[in-house]
């Protein structure tokens, strides 16, 4: 089995060395259907494009990818799909080094210094927000960070459009296509509040 998201630390020879890797549909799906599952699933594979910088055994990984995802509109259950762009910035620190250092402060400072060396790159990069991860041996596995980033890229809920009217609670008609003639009480939030009170009384 190939391990495309694993970086061999010794292979990093220069600052901002280009790095690309495939992100499988399975990995995206695993993240989206994890525990607890989101309302989305993978809608395809993706590709990470970025660069690697090494200082001693610490490695700064920066790059971008997009998350193709699909789900069902929370209100009308129509299929919804979108591709959310996201970016990944992490500093990887070898486990044995980290135990000697209080709170990874030094890695952040070094990340900041390296960034200033690059022409114009610092504008989009705040070293204080760089998340630090630990790696073992000589390989960095980006899988966990990618999974985390996929979840951060999610919209709050799948909606076919912001103002989706949803389905009629009585007859099930898609209200985006027009009125069905049922009493609209179910869609007036004041009635929802009243219904809640009535339900409480019954219990
Ligand atoms: Zn909808
Ligand atoms: Zn209706």
mmCIF file of C-alpha atoms and ligand atoms in Angstrom:
data_model
loop_
_atom_site.group_PDB
_atom_site.id
_atom_site.type_symbol
_atom_site.label_atom_id
_atom_site.label_comp_id
_atom_site.label_asym_id
_atom_site.label_seq_id
_atom_site.Cartn_x
_atom_site.Cartn_y
_atom_site.Cartn_z
ATOM 1 C CA UNK A 1 0.000 0.000 0.000
ATOM 2 C CA UNK A 2 1.317 3.427 -0.890
ATOM 3 C CA UNK A 3 1.613 6.050 1.840
ATOM 4 C CA UNK A 4 1.398 9.254 -0.192
ATOM 5 C CA UNK A 5 0.955 11.546 2.785
ATOM 6 C CA UNK A 6 4.147 10.438 4.497
ATOM 7 C CA UNK A 7 7.180 12.734 4.243
ATOM 8 C CA UNK A 8 10.630 11.341 4.800
ATOM 9 C CA UNK A 9 12.460 14.045 6.777
ATOM 10 C CA UNK A 10 15.852 13.368 5.155
ATOM 11 C CA UNK A 11 14.359 14.056 1.726
ATOM 12 C CA UNK A 12 13.967 17.747 2.574
ATOM 13 C CA UNK A 13 17.101 19.446 1.228
ATOM 14 C CA UNK A 14 16.145 23.073 0.661
ATOM 15 C CA UNK A 15 13.933 25.816 2.093
ATOM 16 C CA UNK A 16 10.374 25.808 0.825
ATOM 17 C CA UNK A 17 11.017 22.613 -1.102
ATOM 18 C CA UNK A 18 7.929 21.883 -3.227
ATOM 19 C CA UNK A 19 5.783 19.011 -2.022
ATOM 20 C CA UNK A 20 2.656 17.478 -3.510
ATOM 21 C CA UNK A 21 0.619 14.453 -2.559
ATOM 22 C CA UNK A 22 -2.686 12.816 -3.385
ATOM 23 C CA UNK A 23 -5.408 12.805 -0.772
ATOM 24 C CA UNK A 24 -7.573 9.767 -1.356
ATOM 25 C CA UNK A 25 -11.333 9.820 -1.449
ATOM 26 C CA UNK A 26 -11.209 7.197 1.306
ATOM 27 C CA UNK A 27 -9.291 9.501 3.647
ATOM 28 C CA UNK A 28 -11.740 12.353 3.059
ATOM 29 C CA UNK A 29 -14.668 10.016 3.590
ATOM 30 C CA UNK A 30 -13.141 8.611 6.748
ATOM 31 C CA UNK A 31 -12.807 12.136 8.156
ATOM 32 C CA UNK A 32 -16.344 13.154 7.202
ATOM 33 C CA UNK A 33 -17.984 9.939 8.407
ATOM 34 C CA UNK A 34 -15.877 9.776 11.551
ATOM 35 C CA UNK A 35 -17.042 9.810 15.115
ATOM 36 C CA UNK A 36 -19.231 11.807 15.403
ATOM 37 C CA UNK A 37 -20.117 11.702 11.684
ATOM 38 C CA UNK A 38 -20.775 14.962 9.846
ATOM 39 C CA UNK A 39 -23.700 15.459 7.457
ATOM 40 C CA UNK A 40 -21.293 15.185 4.516
ATOM 41 C CA UNK A 41 -19.411 12.461 2.678
ATOM 42 C CA UNK A 42 -16.535 12.594 0.203
ATOM 43 C CA UNK A 43 -17.372 13.592 -3.349
ATOM 44 C CA UNK A 44 -13.999 12.735 -4.828
ATOM 45 C CA UNK A 45 -10.273 12.667 -4.178
ATOM 46 C CA UNK A 46 -8.068 15.710 -3.658
ATOM 47 C CA UNK A 47 -4.493 16.861 -4.035
ATOM 48 C CA UNK A 48 -2.217 18.668 -1.596
ATOM 49 C CA UNK A 49 0.166 21.275 -3.039
ATOM 50 C CA UNK A 50 2.639 23.037 -0.820
ATOM 51 C CA UNK A 51 6.190 23.147 0.445
ATOM 52 C CA UNK A 52 8.448 21.867 3.202
ATOM 53 C CA UNK A 53 11.123 23.673 5.188
ATOM 54 C CA UNK A 54 13.419 21.966 7.606
ATOM 55 C CA UNK A 55 15.365 23.431 10.542
ATOM 56 C CA UNK A 56 17.417 20.671 12.054
ATOM 57 C CA UNK A 57 14.839 17.999 12.727
ATOM 58 C CA UNK A 58 11.887 20.346 12.841
ATOM 59 C CA UNK A 59 9.798 20.624 9.721
ATOM 60 C CA UNK A 60 7.402 23.330 8.631
ATOM 61 C CA UNK A 61 4.710 22.068 6.251
ATOM 62 C CA UNK A 62 2.598 24.565 4.347
ATOM 63 C CA UNK A 63 0.110 23.964 1.588
ATOM 64 C CA UNK A 64 -3.379 23.979 0.210
ATOM 65 C CA UNK A 65 -5.962 21.481 -0.870
ATOM 66 C CA UNK A 66 -9.681 21.422 -1.464
ATOM 67 C CA UNK A 67 -12.304 19.149 0.017
ATOM 68 C CA UNK A 68 -14.907 17.785 -2.416
ATOM 69 C CA UNK A 69 -17.955 16.933 -0.341
ATOM 70 C CA UNK A 70 -21.604 16.021 -0.772
ATOM 71 C CA UNK A 71 -24.606 15.640 1.468
ATOM 72 C CA UNK A 72 -28.347 16.184 1.651
ATOM 73 C CA UNK A 73 -29.836 19.633 2.250
ATOM 74 C CA UNK A 74 -30.775 19.794 5.910
ATOM 75 C CA UNK A 75 -34.139 21.377 5.055
ATOM 76 C CA UNK A 76 -35.316 19.832 1.774
ATOM 77 C CA UNK A 77 -33.033 16.728 1.481
ATOM 78 C CA UNK A 78 -31.991 17.580 -2.090
ATOM 79 C CA UNK A 79 -28.440 16.447 -2.856
ATOM 80 C CA UNK A 80 -25.875 19.174 -2.204
ATOM 81 C CA UNK A 81 -22.237 19.172 -3.215
ATOM 82 C CA UNK A 82 -19.433 21.671 -2.892
ATOM 83 C CA UNK A 83 -15.675 21.934 -2.917
ATOM 84 C CA UNK A 84 -14.226 23.779 0.045
ATOM 85 C CA UNK A 85 -10.700 25.186 -0.229
ATOM 86 C CA UNK A 86 -8.548 24.895 2.865
ATOM 87 C CA UNK A 87 -4.950 25.393 3.878
ATOM 88 C CA UNK A 88 -2.646 23.475 6.136
ATOM 89 C CA UNK A 89 0.230 24.962 8.148
ATOM 90 C CA UNK A 90 1.947 22.778 10.729
ATOM 91 C CA UNK A 91 5.291 22.532 12.438
ATOM 92 C CA UNK A 92 6.415 18.956 13.083
ATOM 93 C CA UNK A 93 8.757 18.346 15.974
ATOM 94 C CA UNK A 94 10.514 15.058 16.724
ATOM 95 C CA UNK A 95 9.129 13.504 19.886
ATOM 96 C CA UNK A 96 12.487 13.244 21.668
ATOM 97 C CA UNK A 97 13.272 16.964 21.052
ATOM 98 C CA UNK A 98 9.933 18.118 22.261
ATOM 99 C CA UNK A 99 10.281 16.642 25.721
ATOM 100 C CA UNK A 100 13.255 18.979 26.333
ATOM 101 C CA UNK A 101 11.364 22.111 25.396
ATOM 102 C CA UNK A 102 8.692 24.015 27.223
ATOM 103 C CA UNK A 103 5.565 24.256 25.102
ATOM 104 C CA UNK A 104 7.143 24.320 21.647
ATOM 105 C CA UNK A 105 7.815 28.063 21.772
ATOM 106 C CA UNK A 106 11.126 27.738 19.990
ATOM 107 C CA UNK A 107 9.632 25.982 16.981
ATOM 108 C CA UNK A 108 7.206 28.844 16.565
ATOM 109 C CA UNK A 109 9.965 31.424 16.707
ATOM 110 C CA UNK A 110 11.990 29.507 14.157
ATOM 111 C CA UNK A 111 8.965 29.207 11.905
ATOM 112 C CA UNK A 112 8.579 32.967 12.120
ATOM 113 C CA UNK A 113 12.226 33.582 11.289
ATOM 114 C CA UNK A 114 12.206 31.287 8.268
ATOM 115 C CA UNK A 115 9.098 32.952 7.000
ATOM 116 C CA UNK A 116 10.717 36.361 7.084
ATOM 117 C CA UNK A 117 13.510 35.012 4.904
ATOM 118 C CA UNK A 118 11.093 34.394 2.094
ATOM 119 C CA UNK A 119 10.233 37.327 -0.052
ATOM 120 C CA UNK A 120 6.747 38.606 0.634
ATOM 121 C CA UNK A 121 5.469 35.370 2.078
ATOM 122 C CA UNK A 122 5.034 36.615 5.621
ATOM 123 C CA UNK A 123 1.897 38.650 4.949
ATOM 124 C CA UNK A 124 -0.339 35.599 4.870
ATOM 125 C CA UNK A 125 1.340 33.780 7.721
ATOM 126 C CA UNK A 126 1.054 34.390 11.449
ATOM 127 C CA UNK A 127 3.567 32.220 13.313
ATOM 128 C CA UNK A 128 1.477 32.364 16.482
ATOM 129 C CA UNK A 129 -1.221 30.347 14.769
ATOM 130 C CA UNK A 130 1.054 27.530 13.600
ATOM 131 C CA UNK A 131 -0.080 24.275 15.114
ATOM 132 C CA UNK A 132 2.640 21.997 16.331
ATOM 133 C CA UNK A 133 2.596 18.244 15.886
ATOM 134 C CA UNK A 134 4.931 15.516 17.038
ATOM 135 C CA UNK A 135 6.477 12.874 14.796
ATOM 136 C CA UNK A 136 8.348 9.663 15.531
ATOM 137 C CA UNK A 137 11.444 8.387 13.763
ATOM 138 C CA UNK A 138 12.166 9.922 10.355
ATOM 139 C CA UNK A 139 8.722 10.015 8.803
ATOM 140 C CA UNK A 140 6.018 12.626 9.096
ATOM 141 C CA UNK A 141 2.497 11.411 8.433
ATOM 142 C CA UNK A 142 0.270 14.288 7.353
ATOM 143 C CA UNK A 143 -2.863 12.125 7.586
ATOM 144 C CA UNK A 144 -4.056 13.308 11.005
ATOM 145 C CA UNK A 145 -3.527 17.001 10.207
ATOM 146 C CA UNK A 146 -5.277 16.623 6.845
ATOM 147 C CA UNK A 147 -8.244 14.931 8.512
ATOM 148 C CA UNK A 148 -8.430 17.720 11.088
ATOM 149 C CA UNK A 149 -8.289 20.355 8.347
ATOM 150 C CA UNK A 150 -11.066 18.645 6.381
ATOM 151 C CA UNK A 151 -13.379 19.003 9.383
ATOM 152 C CA UNK A 152 -12.448 22.675 9.798
ATOM 153 C CA UNK A 153 -13.292 23.311 6.131
ATOM 154 C CA UNK A 154 -16.881 22.101 6.500
ATOM 155 C CA UNK A 155 -19.784 24.506 6.182
ATOM 156 C CA UNK A 156 -21.995 24.430 9.308
ATOM 157 C CA UNK A 157 -24.694 22.420 7.502
ATOM 158 C CA UNK A 158 -25.477 21.152 4.008
ATOM 159 C CA UNK A 159 -27.975 23.583 2.475
ATOM 160 C CA UNK A 160 -29.007 23.665 -1.189
ATOM 161 C CA UNK A 161 -29.131 27.441 -0.723
ATOM 162 C CA UNK A 162 -29.072 29.800 2.251
ATOM 163 C CA UNK A 163 -32.798 30.548 2.092
ATOM 164 C CA UNK A 164 -34.025 27.034 1.309
ATOM 165 C CA UNK A 165 -37.699 26.856 2.376
ATOM 166 C CA UNK A 166 -37.582 23.153 3.191
ATOM 167 C CA UNK A 167 -40.420 20.649 2.924
ATOM 168 C CA UNK A 168 -43.978 21.105 4.128
ATOM 169 C CA UNK A 169 -44.265 19.365 7.493
ATOM 170 C CA UNK A 170 -47.769 18.235 6.630
ATOM 171 C CA UNK A 171 -47.704 17.013 3.021
ATOM 172 C CA UNK A 172 -43.973 16.858 2.274
ATOM 173 C CA UNK A 173 -44.076 19.172 -0.752
ATOM 174 C CA UNK A 174 -40.866 21.030 -1.579
ATOM 175 C CA UNK A 175 -41.795 24.593 -0.643
ATOM 176 C CA UNK A 176 -39.075 26.003 -2.914
ATOM 177 C CA UNK A 177 -41.381 24.996 -5.774
ATOM 178 C CA UNK A 178 -44.361 26.868 -4.362
ATOM 179 C CA UNK A 179 -47.089 26.721 -1.752
ATOM 180 C CA UNK A 180 -48.954 23.458 -1.174
ATOM 181 C CA UNK A 181 -52.049 24.909 0.474
ATOM 182 C CA UNK A 182 -51.514 23.379 3.915
ATOM 183 C CA UNK A 183 -51.711 25.673 6.940
ATOM 184 C CA UNK A 184 -48.269 27.216 7.326
ATOM 185 C CA UNK A 185 -48.305 27.063 11.115
ATOM 186 C CA UNK A 186 -45.381 24.663 11.246
ATOM 187 C CA UNK A 187 -43.103 27.270 9.710
ATOM 188 C CA UNK A 188 -43.953 30.119 12.046
ATOM 189 C CA UNK A 189 -41.366 30.043 14.845
ATOM 190 C CA UNK A 190 -43.957 31.424 17.291
ATOM 191 C CA UNK A 191 -45.972 28.242 16.792
ATOM 192 C CA UNK A 192 -42.853 26.136 17.316
ATOM 193 C CA UNK A 193 -42.438 27.732 20.731
ATOM 194 C CA UNK A 194 -46.061 27.043 21.606
ATOM 195 C CA UNK A 195 -45.786 23.438 20.416
ATOM 196 C CA UNK A 196 -42.756 22.923 22.616
ATOM 197 C CA UNK A 197 -44.728 24.126 25.637
ATOM 198 C CA UNK A 198 -47.565 21.745 24.807
ATOM 199 C CA UNK A 199 -45.189 18.822 24.425
ATOM 200 C CA UNK A 200 -43.670 19.563 27.809
ATOM 201 C CA UNK A 201 -47.117 19.530 29.404
ATOM 202 C CA UNK A 202 -47.870 16.089 27.968
ATOM 203 C CA UNK A 203 -44.807 14.510 29.477
HETATM 204 ZN ZN1 LIG B 1 -32.796 22.690 0.401
HETATM 205 ZN ZN1 LIG B 2 -48.267 20.923 2.546
#
